[in-house]
Amino acid sequence: MDFDLTKDEIAFRDEVRQFLDDNLKQKTDNEFGVSFDADWNKKVREKRWVGFGWPKEVGGGGGTIMEQVILKEEMATRKAPALGTCFMGLAWVGPSIIEYGTEEQKKRFIPDILDGKYQWCTGYSEPNYGSDLASLQCKGVLEGDEYVVNGQKIWTSLAPFAAWMILLVRTDFDTQSKHEGITCLLVDMKTPGIEVRPIENMAGGRFFAEVFFTDVRVPVENRLGKEGQGWAVTVSALANERSSIAEVSALQRRLESLITTARQATRHGKPLLEDPGIRRQIARFEARIEAMRLNGMRYLTKQIKGEPLSSETSVNKLHRANLEVDMAEFAVEFLGNAGLHMRGSDDAVEGGKWIFNSLSWPDVVIGGGTPNIQRNIIAERILGLPKD
Ligand SMILES: Cc1cc2nc3c(=O)[nH]c(=O)nc-3n(C[C@H](O)[C@H](O)[C@H](O)COP(=O)(O)OP(=O)(O)OC[C@H]3O[C@@H](n4cnc5c(N)ncnc54)[C@H](O)[C@@H]3O)c2cc1C
């Protein structure tokens, strides 16, 4: 591995640093860079740093893998807000449209995703089919030039706010393998027959929902890929989801935030950070993040050689989930009673963010595939162990 930057890459890094010096006024309000600063988004969009790795022909930045790494690292180091606001659009819907979409679909959706005009949601999971996604039953029947959709989805993140959904339906119930007969549709959430029922999670958030479809008519031109090709579209989208979820820089920010909390909180008049037990645990987190970073370097080497990533992204997804949960629980534990106050309470430490993160563990642990499923993928596809 040779990660020395070339002359051009150093010039690019300096350009990013200069941009940050000139434009970064407001640091992100959380470690994961989620922020909806329209002015910032407009400026990074003008630089083509939103969708920076996407081809220039569709409006992306055409950045090389190394340039993407430089951009992300510089942004993370300075705690800059996210590059773009359309979370699912940028992470997996856009890449799927670029890979499988028609020219019309690219023209219609990609600019809006880059501009962050609205949110997308993802209609994959159903009440009985989550890990076993390929067995999904939501039905799509082609009638003339429209698919008529009937069925239900669940745990659909952002559905209460999203304008569009990437949806999987079964268009053929008579196939040899369950992976066949699945079709991917892009659905306008305002279409008659769609009912969104928000679900409140145990941290009090109402970000996901059950979504019901009754005779929902989707034009055939909104099909992504061919009929029956939905599984291939999903596999590529999920690999993108797992790689986008596995961000080491976000974890480094969260660890910094944990250290700040431990420095500010006191016991017997002394900062908790002086406690050897707390320092030891923080050092363990640091070592785990470093292991993840080095693992990420291995994938990076693969990508630089032009090899696509697939199952490897499950390794960091698994690590990140464990780390996030462990860090949040650790903070709640060392803060004691004070750590249990939720946001809204005058006594909440840092707005109750640690207890909120701790109770929101399913977001990162279950969303995008459970730890058991990631372990199955690693065992079968990376370690070559027999199928379960
Ligand atoms: C916060 C959050 C956000 C989500 N967002 C979305 C979204 O936007 N869109 C969407 O479509 N879905 C979303 N989901 C759903 C998520 O993808 C599913 O919950 C997940 O895939 C697990 O499916 P399930 O809930 O049906 O559990 P099940 O599949 O029933 O699993 C139950 C348990 O059995 C284990 N298990 C299942 N099969 C195996 C196996 N073969 N080997 C070993 N263990 C196994 C699982 O690991 C788990 O512990 C979200 C979920 C959460 C919690």
Coordinates of C-alpha atoms and ligand atoms in Angstrom, one line a residue:
M1 CA 0.0 0.0 0.0
D2 CA 1.3 3.4 -0.9
F3 CA -0.9 6.2 0.5
D4 CA 1.5 9.1 -0.2
L5 CA -0.4 11.8 -2.0
T6 CA 0.6 12.8 -5.6
K7 CA 1.2 16.4 -6.5
D8 CA -2.3 16.8 -7.9
E9 CA -3.8 15.2 -4.8
I10 CA -1.9 17.6 -2.6
A11 CA -3.2 20.5 -4.7
F12 CA -6.8 19.1 -4.3
R13 CA -6.4 18.8 -0.5
D14 CA -5.1 22.4 -0.3
E15 CA -8.1 23.5 -2.4
V16 CA -10.5 21.8 0.1
R17 CA -8.7 23.3 3.1
Q18 CA -8.9 26.8 1.6
F19 CA -12.6 26.3 0.9
L20 CA -13.2 25.3 4.5
D21 CA -11.2 28.3 5.7
D22 CA -13.4 30.6 3.6
N23 CA -16.8 29.0 4.0
L24 CA -17.1 26.9 7.1
K25 CA -19.0 29.1 9.5
Q26 CA -21.2 26.7 11.3
K27 CA -19.8 23.4 12.5
T28 CA -22.2 20.4 12.3
D29 CA -24.5 20.0 15.2
N30 CA -23.8 16.3 15.5
E31 CA -20.9 13.9 14.9
F32 CA -22.5 12.3 11.9
G33 CA -22.5 15.6 9.9
V34 CA -26.3 15.6 9.5
S35 CA -27.2 19.2 8.9
F36 CA -29.6 21.0 6.7
D37 CA -27.7 24.2 6.1
A38 CA -29.0 25.4 2.6
D39 CA -26.2 27.9 2.1
W40 CA -23.5 25.3 2.8
N41 CA -25.3 22.8 0.5
K42 CA -25.4 25.3 -2.3
K43 CA -21.7 26.0 -2.1
V44 CA -20.5 22.4 -1.9
R45 CA -22.9 21.6 -4.8
E46 CA -21.3 24.4 -6.9
K47 CA -18.0 22.7 -6.2
R48 CA -19.5 19.4 -7.4
W49 CA -18.6 17.8 -4.1
V50 CA -22.1 16.5 -3.6
G51 CA -22.1 13.2 -5.4
F52 CA -18.3 13.8 -5.9
G53 CA -17.6 10.2 -6.9
W54 CA -20.5 10.1 -9.5
P55 CA -19.7 10.5 -13.2
K56 CA -19.6 14.1 -14.5
E57 CA -22.1 13.3 -17.2
V58 CA -24.9 12.9 -14.6
G59 CA -23.8 16.0 -12.7
G60 CA -21.4 14.3 -10.2
G61 CA -17.8 15.5 -9.6
G62 CA -16.0 12.6 -11.2
G63 CA -13.6 12.5 -8.3
T64 CA -11.1 9.7 -8.1
I65 CA -11.2 7.3 -5.1
M66 CA -8.3 9.1 -3.5
E67 CA -9.8 12.5 -4.0
Q68 CA -13.0 11.2 -2.4
V69 CA -11.1 10.0 0.6
I70 CA -9.2 13.4 0.9
L71 CA -12.5 15.3 0.7
K72 CA -14.2 13.2 3.3
E73 CA -11.2 13.3 5.7
E74 CA -10.8 17.0 5.4
M75 CA -14.5 17.6 6.0
A76 CA -14.6 15.2 9.0
T77 CA -11.5 16.8 10.6
R78 CA -13.0 20.2 10.5
K79 CA -16.5 18.9 11.6
A80 CA -18.1 20.3 8.4
P81 CA -21.8 19.6 7.7
A82 CA -22.6 16.7 5.4
L83 CA -22.0 17.0 1.6
G84 CA -25.6 17.1 0.5
T85 CA -28.9 16.6 2.3
C86 CA -30.7 13.8 0.4
F87 CA -29.4 11.0 2.6
M88 CA -30.8 7.9 0.9
G89 CA -30.7 9.5 -2.5
L90 CA -26.9 10.1 -2.2
A91 CA -26.1 6.8 -0.4
W92 CA -27.9 4.2 -2.5
V93 CA -30.9 5.4 -4.6
G94 CA -28.7 7.6 -6.8
P95 CA -26.0 5.0 -7.4
S96 CA -28.7 2.5 -8.3
I97 CA -30.3 4.9 -10.8
I98 CA -26.9 5.6 -12.3
E99 CA -26.2 1.9 -12.7
Y100 CA -29.7 0.7 -13.8
G101 CA -31.7 3.8 -14.7
T102 CA -32.8 4.9 -18.1
E103 CA -31.5 8.3 -19.5
E104 CA -34.9 9.9 -18.6
Q105 CA -34.7 8.6 -15.1
K106 CA -31.2 9.9 -14.6
K107 CA -32.2 13.3 -15.9
R108 CA -35.3 13.4 -13.8
F109 CA -34.0 12.2 -10.4
I110 CA -30.2 12.7 -10.2
P111 CA -30.2 16.6 -10.2
D112 CA -32.9 16.7 -7.5
I113 CA -30.8 14.2 -5.4
L114 CA -27.7 16.4 -5.8
D115 CA -29.6 19.5 -4.9
G116 CA -31.3 17.9 -1.9
K117 CA -34.8 18.9 -3.2
Y118 CA -36.5 16.2 -1.3
Q119 CA -35.9 12.9 0.7
W120 CA -36.2 9.4 -0.6
C121 CA -37.3 6.4 1.4
T122 CA -36.7 2.7 0.9
G123 CA -39.6 0.2 0.7
Y124 CA -37.9 -3.2 1.1
S125 CA -38.8 -4.8 4.4
E126 CA -42.3 -6.3 5.0
P127 CA -43.8 -7.6 8.3
N128 CA -42.6 -11.2 7.7
Y129 CA -39.7 -10.5 5.4
G130 CA -36.8 -8.5 6.7
S131 CA -33.6 -10.6 6.8
D132 CA -35.2 -12.9 4.3
L133 CA -35.9 -10.0 2.0
A134 CA -36.0 -12.1 -1.2
S135 CA -39.2 -13.8 0.0
L136 CA -41.1 -10.4 -0.1
Q137 CA -44.8 -10.6 -1.1
C138 CA -45.9 -7.0 -1.9
K139 CA -47.5 -7.5 -5.3
G140 CA -47.0 -5.6 -8.6
V141 CA -49.2 -6.5 -11.6
L142 CA -48.6 -4.9 -15.0
E143 CA -51.8 -3.5 -16.4
G144 CA -51.2 -1.7 -19.7
D145 CA -48.5 0.8 -19.0
E146 CA -48.8 0.8 -15.2
Y147 CA -48.0 -1.5 -12.4
V148 CA -50.8 -1.9 -9.8
V149 CA -49.2 -2.4 -6.4
N150 CA -50.9 -4.0 -3.4
G151 CA -49.3 -4.9 -0.1
Q152 CA -47.4 -3.6 2.9
K153 CA -43.9 -2.4 3.8
I154 CA -42.6 -1.7 7.4
W155 CA -39.8 0.1 9.2
T156 CA -39.6 2.5 6.2
S157 CA -37.2 5.1 7.4
L158 CA -38.1 8.7 6.5
A159 CA -41.4 7.6 4.9
P160 CA -43.3 10.3 6.9
F161 CA -41.2 13.0 5.1
A162 CA -40.1 11.4 1.8
A163 CA -41.3 12.5 -1.6
W164 CA -40.2 9.4 -3.4
M165 CA -39.7 5.7 -2.5
I166 CA -37.5 3.0 -4.0
L167 CA -39.8 0.0 -3.8
L168 CA -39.5 -3.7 -4.3
V169 CA -42.5 -5.7 -5.5
R170 CA -43.0 -9.2 -6.6
T171 CA -44.1 -9.3 -10.2
D172 CA -43.8 -13.0 -10.7
F173 CA -45.0 -15.5 -8.0
D174 CA -44.1 -18.6 -10.1
T175 CA -40.3 -18.6 -10.2
Q176 CA -37.8 -21.4 -9.4
S177 CA -35.8 -19.1 -7.0
K178 CA -37.2 -16.5 -4.6
H179 CA -34.6 -14.1 -5.9
E180 CA -36.3 -14.1 -9.3
G181 CA -39.6 -12.3 -10.0
I182 CA -38.7 -9.2 -8.0
T183 CA -39.0 -5.8 -9.6
C184 CA -37.8 -2.4 -8.5
L185 CA -40.1 0.7 -8.8
L186 CA -39.6 4.4 -8.1
V187 CA -42.8 5.6 -6.6
D188 CA -44.1 9.1 -6.0
M189 CA -45.3 9.1 -2.4
K190 CA -48.3 11.3 -3.3
T191 CA -49.7 8.6 -5.5
P192 CA -53.3 7.7 -4.5
G193 CA -53.6 4.5 -2.5
I194 CA -50.4 5.0 -0.3
E195 CA -51.0 5.3 3.4
V196 CA -48.1 6.1 5.7
R197 CA -48.5 5.3 9.4
P198 CA -45.6 6.6 11.5
I199 CA -44.1 4.3 14.1
E200 CA -42.6 5.9 17.3
N201 CA -39.3 4.3 18.4
M202 CA -38.4 3.9 22.0
A203 CA -36.3 7.1 22.0
G204 CA -39.4 9.1 21.0
G205 CA -38.4 9.6 17.4
R206 CA -41.0 9.2 14.6
F207 CA -38.7 8.7 11.7
F208 CA -40.0 5.4 10.3
A209 CA -43.4 4.1 9.3
E210 CA -45.6 1.3 8.1
V211 CA -46.6 1.9 4.5
F212 CA -49.7 0.4 3.0
F213 CA -50.4 0.1 -0.8
T214 CA -53.9 -0.3 -2.1
D215 CA -54.2 -0.4 -5.9
V216 CA -51.4 2.1 -6.3
R217 CA -50.7 2.8 -9.9
V218 CA -47.0 3.3 -10.9
P219 CA -46.2 4.2 -14.5
V220 CA -44.0 1.6 -16.2
E221 CA -41.4 4.3 -17.0
N222 CA -40.7 4.4 -13.2
R223 CA -39.4 0.8 -13.2
L224 CA -35.7 0.7 -12.3
G225 CA -34.0 -1.9 -14.3
K226 CA -35.8 -4.7 -16.2
E227 CA -38.9 -6.5 -14.8
G228 CA -37.6 -9.3 -12.6
Q229 CA -34.2 -7.6 -12.2
G230 CA -35.1 -6.1 -8.7
W231 CA -32.8 -8.4 -6.7
A232 CA -29.7 -7.3 -8.7
V233 CA -30.7 -3.6 -8.2
T234 CA -31.1 -4.3 -4.5
V235 CA -27.8 -6.1 -4.0
S236 CA -25.9 -3.1 -5.5
A237 CA -28.0 -0.7 -3.5
L238 CA -27.4 -2.5 -0.2
A239 CA -23.6 -2.7 -0.8
N240 CA -23.8 1.0 -1.2
E241 CA -25.8 1.3 2.0
R242 CA -23.3 -0.8 3.9
S243 CA -20.4 1.1 2.7
S244 CA -22.0 4.5 3.3
I245 CA -23.0 3.4 6.8
A246 CA -19.4 2.4 7.6
E247 CA -17.8 5.7 8.0
V248 CA -14.7 5.7 10.2
S249 CA -14.5 9.5 10.4
A250 CA -18.0 9.7 12.0
L251 CA -16.9 7.3 14.7
Q252 CA -13.8 9.4 15.4
R253 CA -16.0 12.4 15.8
R254 CA -18.2 10.5 18.2
L255 CA -15.2 9.4 20.2
E256 CA -14.0 13.0 20.5
S257 CA -17.5 13.9 21.7
L258 CA -17.3 11.1 24.3
I259 CA -14.0 12.4 25.5
T260 CA -15.4 15.9 25.8
T261 CA -18.3 14.6 27.8
A262 CA -16.0 12.7 30.1
R263 CA -13.8 15.8 30.5
Q264 CA -16.8 18.0 31.4
A265 CA -18.5 15.6 33.8
T266 CA -17.1 15.4 37.3
R267 CA -17.1 13.0 40.2
H268 CA -15.9 14.2 43.7
G269 CA -14.8 17.4 42.0
K270 CA -12.6 15.8 39.4
P271 CA -13.2 15.3 35.7
L272 CA -14.3 11.8 34.9
L273 CA -11.6 11.6 32.3
E274 CA -9.0 11.4 35.0
D275 CA -10.5 8.0 36.1
P276 CA -8.1 5.3 34.9
G277 CA -11.0 2.9 34.2
I278 CA -12.7 5.4 31.9
R279 CA -9.4 6.2 30.2
R280 CA -8.8 2.5 29.6
Q281 CA -12.2 2.1 28.0
I282 CA -11.7 5.1 25.8
A283 CA -8.4 3.7 24.7
R284 CA -10.1 0.4 23.7
F285 CA -12.6 2.4 21.6
E286 CA -9.8 4.2 19.9
A287 CA -8.0 0.9 19.1
R288 CA -11.3 -0.5 17.7
I289 CA -11.7 2.5 15.5
E290 CA -8.1 2.3 14.3
A291 CA -8.7 -1.4 13.4
M292 CA -11.7 -0.3 11.4
R293 CA -9.7 2.4 9.7
L294 CA -6.9 0.0 8.7
N295 CA -9.5 -2.5 7.4
G296 CA -11.0 0.4 5.4
M297 CA -7.5 1.0 3.9
R298 CA -7.5 -2.6 2.6
Y299 CA -10.8 -2.0 0.8
L300 CA -9.4 1.3 -0.5
T301 CA -6.4 -0.5 -1.9
K302 CA -8.9 -2.9 -3.6
Q303 CA -10.9 0.0 -5.0
I304 CA -7.8 1.8 -6.3
K305 CA -6.9 -1.3 -8.2
G306 CA -10.3 -1.1 -9.8
E307 CA -12.0 -4.0 -8.0
P308 CA -15.5 -3.4 -6.9
L309 CA -16.5 -3.8 -3.2
S310 CA -19.2 -6.2 -2.3
S311 CA -19.4 -8.4 0.8
E312 CA -16.4 -6.7 2.5
T313 CA -18.6 -3.7 3.4
S314 CA -20.4 -6.0 5.9
V315 CA -17.2 -6.1 8.1
N316 CA -17.2 -2.4 8.9
K317 CA -21.0 -2.3 9.1
L318 CA -20.8 -4.9 11.9
H319 CA -18.0 -3.1 13.7
R320 CA -19.5 0.3 13.4
A321 CA -22.8 -0.9 14.8
N322 CA -21.1 -2.5 17.8
L323 CA -18.9 0.5 18.5
E324 CA -21.7 3.1 18.3
V325 CA -23.8 1.1 20.8
D326 CA -20.9 0.5 23.1
M327 CA -19.9 4.1 23.2
A328 CA -23.4 5.4 23.8
E329 CA -24.0 2.9 26.6
F330 CA -20.6 3.7 28.1
A331 CA -21.5 7.4 28.3
V332 CA -24.9 6.7 29.9
E333 CA -23.2 4.4 32.4
F334 CA -20.4 6.8 33.5
L335 CA -22.8 9.8 33.7
G336 CA -24.9 7.9 36.1
N337 CA -28.4 9.3 36.9
A338 CA -27.6 12.4 35.0
G339 CA -27.2 10.3 31.8
L340 CA -30.7 9.1 32.0
H341 CA -32.4 12.5 31.4
M342 CA -34.0 12.7 28.0
R343 CA -34.0 15.7 25.7
G344 CA -36.5 18.3 26.9
S345 CA -35.5 17.8 30.5
D346 CA -33.6 20.7 32.1
D347 CA -31.2 18.2 33.7
A348 CA -30.3 16.5 30.5
V349 CA -26.6 16.3 29.8
E350 CA -25.8 17.8 26.3
G351 CA -29.5 17.7 25.5
G352 CA -29.8 14.0 26.4
K353 CA -27.9 12.9 23.3
W354 CA -26.2 9.9 24.9
I355 CA -29.3 8.3 26.2
F356 CA -31.0 9.1 22.9
N357 CA -28.1 7.4 21.0
S358 CA -28.2 4.5 23.4
L359 CA -32.0 4.0 22.9
S360 CA -31.7 4.5 19.1
W361 CA -29.4 1.4 18.8
P362 CA -31.7 -0.4 16.3
D363 CA -31.0 2.4 13.8
V364 CA -27.4 1.3 13.3
V365 CA -27.6 -2.3 14.5
I366 CA -30.7 -3.5 12.6
G367 CA -31.1 -0.9 9.8
G368 CA -29.3 -2.2 6.7
G369 CA -29.2 -5.8 7.9
T370 CA -28.8 -7.3 11.4
P371 CA -25.4 -8.4 12.9
N372 CA -26.3 -12.1 12.3
I373 CA -26.9 -11.4 8.6
Q374 CA -23.6 -9.5 8.3
R375 CA -21.9 -12.5 10.1
N376 CA -23.5 -14.9 7.6
I377 CA -22.3 -12.8 4.7
I378 CA -18.7 -12.6 6.1
A379 CA -18.7 -16.3 6.9
E380 CA -20.0 -17.5 3.5
R381 CA -18.7 -15.0 1.1
I382 CA -15.4 -13.8 2.6
L383 CA -14.3 -16.8 4.7
G384 CA -15.7 -19.3 2.3
L385 CA -17.5 -21.3 5.1
P386 CA -20.4 -23.6 4.2
K387 CA -23.8 -22.1 3.7
D388 CA -26.1 -22.2 6.8
Ligands
LIG1 C1 -34.1 1.8 12.6 C2 -34.4 0.9 11.5 C3 -34.6 1.5 10.2 C4 -34.9 0.7 9.2 N1 -35.1 1.2 7.9 C5 -35.6 0.5 6.9 C6 -35.9 1.1 5.7 O1 -35.7 2.3 5.5 N2 -36.4 0.3 4.7 C7 -36.6 -1.0 4.9 O2 -37.0 -1.7 3.9 N3 -36.3 -1.6 6.0 C8 -35.8 -0.9 7.1 N4 -35.6 -1.5 8.3 C9 -35.9 -2.9 8.4 C10 -34.6 -3.8 8.6 O3 -34.0 -3.9 7.3 C11 -35.1 -5.1 9.1 O4 -35.6 -4.9 10.4 C12 -34.0 -6.1 9.2 O5 -33.6 -6.5 7.9 C13 -34.4 -7.3 10.0 O6 -35.6 -7.9 9.6 P1 -36.7 -8.2 10.6 O7 -37.0 -7.0 11.4 O8 -37.9 -8.8 9.8 O9 -36.1 -9.3 11.6 P2 -36.0 -10.9 11.2 O10 -35.5 -11.0 9.8 O11 -37.2 -11.5 11.6 O12 -34.8 -11.3 12.2 C14 -35.1 -11.5 13.6 C15 -33.8 -12.1 14.2 O13 -33.5 -13.3 13.6 C16 -32.1 -13.2 13.1 N5 -32.0 -13.9 11.8 C17 -32.9 -13.9 10.8 N6 -32.5 -14.6 9.8 C18 -31.3 -15.2 10.1 C19 -30.3 -16.1 9.5 N7 -30.5 -16.6 8.3 N8 -29.3 -16.4 10.2 C20 -29.0 -16.0 11.5 N9 -29.9 -15.2 12.1 C21 -31.0 -14.8 11.5 C22 -31.8 -11.8 12.9 O14 -30.5 -11.5 13.0 C23 -32.6 -11.1 14.1 O15 -31.8 -11.2 15.2 C24 -35.2 -0.7 9.4 C25 -35.0 -1.3 10.6 C26 -34.7 -0.5 11.7 C27 -34.6 -1.1 13.0

